[in-house]
XYZ file of N, CA and C in Angstrom:
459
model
N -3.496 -18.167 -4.574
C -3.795 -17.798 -5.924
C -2.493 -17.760 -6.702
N -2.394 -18.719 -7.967
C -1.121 -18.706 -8.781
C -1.172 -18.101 -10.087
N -1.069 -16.883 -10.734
C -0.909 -16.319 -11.430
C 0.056 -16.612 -12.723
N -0.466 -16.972 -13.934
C 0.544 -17.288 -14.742
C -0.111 -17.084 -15.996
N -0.032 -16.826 -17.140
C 0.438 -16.180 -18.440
C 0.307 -17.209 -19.791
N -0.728 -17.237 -20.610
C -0.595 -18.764 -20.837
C -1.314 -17.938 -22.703
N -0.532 -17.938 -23.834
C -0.574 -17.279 -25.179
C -2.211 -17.778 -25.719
N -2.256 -17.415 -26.773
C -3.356 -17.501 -27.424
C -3.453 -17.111 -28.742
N -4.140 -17.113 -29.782
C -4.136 -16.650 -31.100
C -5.149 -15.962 -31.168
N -5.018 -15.053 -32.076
C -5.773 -13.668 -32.252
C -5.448 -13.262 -33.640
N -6.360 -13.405 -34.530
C -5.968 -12.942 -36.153
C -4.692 -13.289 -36.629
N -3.801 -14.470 -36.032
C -2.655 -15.045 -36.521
C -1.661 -14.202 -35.600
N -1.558 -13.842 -34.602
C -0.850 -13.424 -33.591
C -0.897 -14.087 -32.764
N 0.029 -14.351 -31.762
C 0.279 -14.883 -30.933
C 0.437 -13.772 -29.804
N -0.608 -13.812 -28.714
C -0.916 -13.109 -27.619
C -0.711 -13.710 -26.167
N -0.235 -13.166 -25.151
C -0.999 -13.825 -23.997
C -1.862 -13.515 -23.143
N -2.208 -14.456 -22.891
C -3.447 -13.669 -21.950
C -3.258 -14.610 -20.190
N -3.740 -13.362 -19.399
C -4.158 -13.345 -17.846
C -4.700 -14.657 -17.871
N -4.055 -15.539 -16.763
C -4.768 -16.578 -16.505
C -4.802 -16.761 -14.442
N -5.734 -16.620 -14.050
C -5.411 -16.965 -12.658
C -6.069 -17.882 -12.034
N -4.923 -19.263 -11.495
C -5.569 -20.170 -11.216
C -5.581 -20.472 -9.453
N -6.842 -20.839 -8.827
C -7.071 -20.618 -7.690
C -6.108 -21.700 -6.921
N -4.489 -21.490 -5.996
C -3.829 -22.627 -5.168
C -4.376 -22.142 -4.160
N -3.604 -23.044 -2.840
C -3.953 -23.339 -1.439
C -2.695 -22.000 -0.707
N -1.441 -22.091 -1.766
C -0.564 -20.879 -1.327
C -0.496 -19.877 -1.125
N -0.350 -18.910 -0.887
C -0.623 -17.360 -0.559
C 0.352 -16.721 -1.070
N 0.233 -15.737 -2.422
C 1.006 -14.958 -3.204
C 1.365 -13.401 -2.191
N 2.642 -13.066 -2.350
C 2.840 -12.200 -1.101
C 3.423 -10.918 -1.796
N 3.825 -10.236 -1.380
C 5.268 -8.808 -1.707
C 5.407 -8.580 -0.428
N 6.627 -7.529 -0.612
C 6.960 -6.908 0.704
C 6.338 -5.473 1.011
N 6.913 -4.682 1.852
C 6.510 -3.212 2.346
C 7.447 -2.663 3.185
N 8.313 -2.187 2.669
C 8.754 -1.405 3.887
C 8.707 0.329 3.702
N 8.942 1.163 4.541
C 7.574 2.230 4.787
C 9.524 3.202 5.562
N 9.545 4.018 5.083
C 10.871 5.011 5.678
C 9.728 6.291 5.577
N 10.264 6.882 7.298
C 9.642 7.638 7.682
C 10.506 8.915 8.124
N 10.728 10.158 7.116
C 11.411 12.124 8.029
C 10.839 12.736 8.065
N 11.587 13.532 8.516
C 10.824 14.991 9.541
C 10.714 15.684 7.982
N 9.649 17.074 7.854
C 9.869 17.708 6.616
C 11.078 18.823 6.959
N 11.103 19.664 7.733
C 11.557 21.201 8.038
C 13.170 20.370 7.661
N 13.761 19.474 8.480
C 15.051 18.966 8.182
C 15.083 17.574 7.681
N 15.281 17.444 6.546
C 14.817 16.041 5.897
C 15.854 15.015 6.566
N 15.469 14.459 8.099
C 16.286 13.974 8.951
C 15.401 12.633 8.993
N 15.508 11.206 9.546
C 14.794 10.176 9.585
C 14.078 9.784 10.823
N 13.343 9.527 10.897
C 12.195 9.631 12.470
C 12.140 8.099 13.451
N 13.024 8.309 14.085
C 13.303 7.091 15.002
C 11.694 6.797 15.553
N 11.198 5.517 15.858
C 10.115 5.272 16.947
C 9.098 5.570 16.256
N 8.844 6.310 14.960
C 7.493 6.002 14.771
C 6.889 5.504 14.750
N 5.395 5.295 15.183
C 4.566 4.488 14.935
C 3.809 3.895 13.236
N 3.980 2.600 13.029
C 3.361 2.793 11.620
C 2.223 1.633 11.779
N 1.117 2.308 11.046
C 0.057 0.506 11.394
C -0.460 0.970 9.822
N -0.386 -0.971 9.557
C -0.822 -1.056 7.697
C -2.087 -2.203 8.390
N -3.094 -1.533 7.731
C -4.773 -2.034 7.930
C -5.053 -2.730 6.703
N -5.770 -3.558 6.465
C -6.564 -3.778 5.338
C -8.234 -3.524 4.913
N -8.555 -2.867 4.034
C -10.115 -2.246 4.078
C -10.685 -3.054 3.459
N -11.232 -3.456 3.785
C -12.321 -4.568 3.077
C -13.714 -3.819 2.951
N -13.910 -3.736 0.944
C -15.131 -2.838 0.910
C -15.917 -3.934 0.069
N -17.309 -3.018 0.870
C -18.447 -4.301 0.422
C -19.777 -3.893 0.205
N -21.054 -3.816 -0.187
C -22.022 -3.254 -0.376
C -22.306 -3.050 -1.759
N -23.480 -2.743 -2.512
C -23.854 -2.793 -3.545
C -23.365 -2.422 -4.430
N -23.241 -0.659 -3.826
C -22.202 0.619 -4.475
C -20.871 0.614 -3.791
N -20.393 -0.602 -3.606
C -18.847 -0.477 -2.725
C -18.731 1.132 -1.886
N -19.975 1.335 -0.970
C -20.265 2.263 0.067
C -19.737 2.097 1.227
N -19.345 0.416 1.388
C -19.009 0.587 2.831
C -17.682 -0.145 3.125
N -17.279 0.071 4.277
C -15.554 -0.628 4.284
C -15.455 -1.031 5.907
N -14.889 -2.140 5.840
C -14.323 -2.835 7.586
C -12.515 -2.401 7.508
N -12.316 -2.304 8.430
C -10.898 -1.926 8.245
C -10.194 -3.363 9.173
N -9.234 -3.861 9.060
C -8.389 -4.954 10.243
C -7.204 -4.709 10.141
N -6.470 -4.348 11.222
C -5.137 -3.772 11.113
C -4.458 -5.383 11.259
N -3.421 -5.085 10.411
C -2.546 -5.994 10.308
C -1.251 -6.613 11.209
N -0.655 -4.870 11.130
C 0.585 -5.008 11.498
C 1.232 -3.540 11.879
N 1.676 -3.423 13.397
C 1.987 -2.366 14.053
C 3.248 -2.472 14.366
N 4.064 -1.120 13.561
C 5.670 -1.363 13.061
C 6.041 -0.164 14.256
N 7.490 -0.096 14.211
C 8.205 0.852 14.754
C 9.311 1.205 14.095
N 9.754 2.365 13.576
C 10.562 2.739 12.946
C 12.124 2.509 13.897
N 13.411 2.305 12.810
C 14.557 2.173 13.644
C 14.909 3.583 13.418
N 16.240 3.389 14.030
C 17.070 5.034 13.985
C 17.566 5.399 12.627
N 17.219 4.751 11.541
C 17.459 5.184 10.113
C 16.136 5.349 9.865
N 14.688 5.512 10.348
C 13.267 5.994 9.921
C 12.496 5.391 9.230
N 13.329 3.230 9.261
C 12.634 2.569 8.476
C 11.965 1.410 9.393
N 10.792 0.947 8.971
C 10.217 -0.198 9.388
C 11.151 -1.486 8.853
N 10.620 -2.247 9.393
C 11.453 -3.654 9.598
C 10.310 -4.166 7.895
N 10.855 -4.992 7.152
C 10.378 -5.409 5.763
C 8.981 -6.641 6.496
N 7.806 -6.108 5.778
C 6.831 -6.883 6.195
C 6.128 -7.378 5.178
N 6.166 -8.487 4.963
C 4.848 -9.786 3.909
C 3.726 -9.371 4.130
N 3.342 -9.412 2.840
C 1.879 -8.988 2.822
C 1.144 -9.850 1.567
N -0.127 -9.529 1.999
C -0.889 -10.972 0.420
C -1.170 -9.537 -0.541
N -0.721 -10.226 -1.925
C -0.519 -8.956 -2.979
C -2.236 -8.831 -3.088
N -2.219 -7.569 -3.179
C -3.383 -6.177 -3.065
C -3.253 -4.935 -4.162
N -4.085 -5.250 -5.506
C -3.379 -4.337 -6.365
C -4.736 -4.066 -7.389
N -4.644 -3.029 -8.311
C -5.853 -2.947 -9.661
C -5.333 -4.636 -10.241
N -4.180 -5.205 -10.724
C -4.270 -5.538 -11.724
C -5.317 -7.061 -10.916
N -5.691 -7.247 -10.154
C -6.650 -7.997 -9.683
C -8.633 -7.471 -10.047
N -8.920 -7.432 -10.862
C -10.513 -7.054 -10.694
C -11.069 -7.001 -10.361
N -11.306 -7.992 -9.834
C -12.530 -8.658 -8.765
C -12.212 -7.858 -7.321
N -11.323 -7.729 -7.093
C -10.525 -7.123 -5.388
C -10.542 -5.977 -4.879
N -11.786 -5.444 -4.494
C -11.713 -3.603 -4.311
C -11.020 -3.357 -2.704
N -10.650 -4.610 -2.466
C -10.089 -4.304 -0.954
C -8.293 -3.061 -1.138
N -8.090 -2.466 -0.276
C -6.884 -1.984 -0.606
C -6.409 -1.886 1.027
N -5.090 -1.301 0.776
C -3.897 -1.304 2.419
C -4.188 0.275 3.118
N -4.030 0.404 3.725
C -4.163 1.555 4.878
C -3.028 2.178 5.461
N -2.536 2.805 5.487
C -1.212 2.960 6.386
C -1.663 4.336 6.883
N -1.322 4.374 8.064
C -1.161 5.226 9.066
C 0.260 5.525 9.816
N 0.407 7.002 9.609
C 1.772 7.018 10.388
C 2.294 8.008 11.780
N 2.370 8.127 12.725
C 2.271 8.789 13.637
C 3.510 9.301 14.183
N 3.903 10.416 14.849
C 4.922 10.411 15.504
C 4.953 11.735 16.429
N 5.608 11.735 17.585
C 5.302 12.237 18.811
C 5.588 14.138 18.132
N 4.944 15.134 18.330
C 5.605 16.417 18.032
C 5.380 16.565 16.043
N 4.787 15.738 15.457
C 4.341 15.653 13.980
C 3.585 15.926 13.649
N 2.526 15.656 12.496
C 1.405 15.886 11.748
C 1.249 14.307 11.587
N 0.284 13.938 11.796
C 0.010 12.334 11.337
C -0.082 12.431 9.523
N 0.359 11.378 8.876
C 0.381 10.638 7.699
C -0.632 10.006 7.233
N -1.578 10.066 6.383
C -2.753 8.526 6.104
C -2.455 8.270 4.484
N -2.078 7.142 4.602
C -1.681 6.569 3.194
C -2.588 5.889 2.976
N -3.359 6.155 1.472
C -4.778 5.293 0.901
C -4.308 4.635 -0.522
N -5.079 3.549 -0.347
C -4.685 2.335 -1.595
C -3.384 2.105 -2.049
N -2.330 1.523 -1.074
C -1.128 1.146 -1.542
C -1.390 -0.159 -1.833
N -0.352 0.086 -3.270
C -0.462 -1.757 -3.496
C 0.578 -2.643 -3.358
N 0.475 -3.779 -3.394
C 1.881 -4.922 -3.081
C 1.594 -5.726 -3.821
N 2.799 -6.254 -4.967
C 2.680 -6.899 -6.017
C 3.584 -7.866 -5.748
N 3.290 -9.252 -6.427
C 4.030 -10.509 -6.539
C 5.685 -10.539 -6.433
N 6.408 -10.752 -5.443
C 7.562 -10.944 -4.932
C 8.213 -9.184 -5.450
N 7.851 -8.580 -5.321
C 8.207 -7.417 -5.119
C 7.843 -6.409 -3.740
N 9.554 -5.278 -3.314
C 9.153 -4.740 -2.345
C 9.122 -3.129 -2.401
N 7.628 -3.018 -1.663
C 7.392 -1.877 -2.462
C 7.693 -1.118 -0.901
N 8.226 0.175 -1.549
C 9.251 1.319 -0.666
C 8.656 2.444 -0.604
N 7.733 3.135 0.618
C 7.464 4.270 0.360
C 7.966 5.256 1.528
N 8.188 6.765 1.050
C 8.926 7.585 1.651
C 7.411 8.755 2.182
N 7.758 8.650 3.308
C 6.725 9.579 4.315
C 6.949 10.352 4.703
N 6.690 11.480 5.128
C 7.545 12.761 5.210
C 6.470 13.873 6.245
N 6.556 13.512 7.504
C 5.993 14.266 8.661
C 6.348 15.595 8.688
N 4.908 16.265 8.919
C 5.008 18.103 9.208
C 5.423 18.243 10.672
N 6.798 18.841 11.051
C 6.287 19.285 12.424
C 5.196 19.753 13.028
N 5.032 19.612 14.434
C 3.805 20.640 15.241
C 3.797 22.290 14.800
N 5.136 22.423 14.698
C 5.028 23.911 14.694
C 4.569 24.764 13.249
N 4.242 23.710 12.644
C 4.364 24.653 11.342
C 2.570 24.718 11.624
N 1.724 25.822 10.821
C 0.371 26.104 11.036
C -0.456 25.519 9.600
N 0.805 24.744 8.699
C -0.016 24.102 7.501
C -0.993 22.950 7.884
N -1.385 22.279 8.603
C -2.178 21.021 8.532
C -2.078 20.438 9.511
N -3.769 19.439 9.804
C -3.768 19.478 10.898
C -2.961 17.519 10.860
N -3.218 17.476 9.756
C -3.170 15.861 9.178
C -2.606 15.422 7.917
N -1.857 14.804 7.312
C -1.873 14.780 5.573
C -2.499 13.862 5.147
N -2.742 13.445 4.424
C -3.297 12.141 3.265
C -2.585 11.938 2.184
N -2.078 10.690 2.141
C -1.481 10.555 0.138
C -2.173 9.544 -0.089
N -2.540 9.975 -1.427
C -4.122 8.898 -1.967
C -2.701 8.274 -2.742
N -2.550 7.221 -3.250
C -2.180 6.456 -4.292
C -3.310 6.700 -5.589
N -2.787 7.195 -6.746
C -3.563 7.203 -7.466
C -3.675 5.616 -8.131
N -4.869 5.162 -8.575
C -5.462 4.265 -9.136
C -4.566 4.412 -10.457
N -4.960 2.964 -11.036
C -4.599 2.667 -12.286
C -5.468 3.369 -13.316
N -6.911 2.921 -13.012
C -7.634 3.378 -13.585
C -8.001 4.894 -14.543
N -7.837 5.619 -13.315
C -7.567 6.903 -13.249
C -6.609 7.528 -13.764
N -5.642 7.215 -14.196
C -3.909 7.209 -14.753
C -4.150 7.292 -16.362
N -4.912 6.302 -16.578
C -4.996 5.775 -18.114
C -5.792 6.373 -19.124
N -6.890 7.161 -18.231
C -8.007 7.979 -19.219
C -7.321 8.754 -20.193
């Protein structure tokens, strides 16, 4: 899919408008995913990270398949290695699919990251931040990505 930008007139203005035309190429971004401890904001060697893709489908977009993609390991600075991905975002319409990330690590609180997006030759960087075992706040976290949608009301 090749994405490109193509003007128009509008009451003697000159506008452009969204044009997306269907190629054989695959439009990509990056991801890379840095993972610390919370109690000492230190960086988490060996974590486990897996980015899924949800594919939702059904009348009322009720239901979702998940296919994991890609199962990372954090280095001794708490970052995954930079991974390609096919861009996954609102500014697509038609596309209710979104990314998954899951993050794990031995003696932690697991991580679940919902609807991250990856945009056209850009790399998008997110910072994760594991509860120790010992603390009695949670058994799990979640960070929703808020929607575009939702942002704008």
């Amino acid at each position: 899919m090749k994405i490109s930008i193509k003007p128009y007139h509008a009451k003697n203005i000159l506008r452009k408008k969204l044009c997306v035309q269907d190629t054989n190429e695959e439009v990509t971004g990056k991801l890379i995913i840095n993972v610390f401890s919370d109690g000492r904001p230190e960086p988490l060697s060996n974590a486990i990270v897996k980015v899924s893709r949800v594919t939702v489908s059904g009348y009322y977009s009720d239901t979702g398949e998940g296919t994991l993609l890609h199962q990372l390991f954090t280095d001794k600075d708490g970052k995954t290695p930079v991974v390609e991905l096919p861009i996954l975002n609102e500014l697509i319409p038609t596309n209710k699919d979104f990314y998954f990330i899951t993050v794990y690590h031995p003696g932690h609180y697991n991580a679940y990251i919902l609807y991250t997006e990856i945009y056209h030759n850009i790399t998008t960087n997110l910072n994760v931040t594991l509860k120790p075992l010992d603390t009695d706040d949670e058994n799990f976290h979640f960070i929703i990505q808020p929607r575009r949608s939702q942002i704008m009301k």
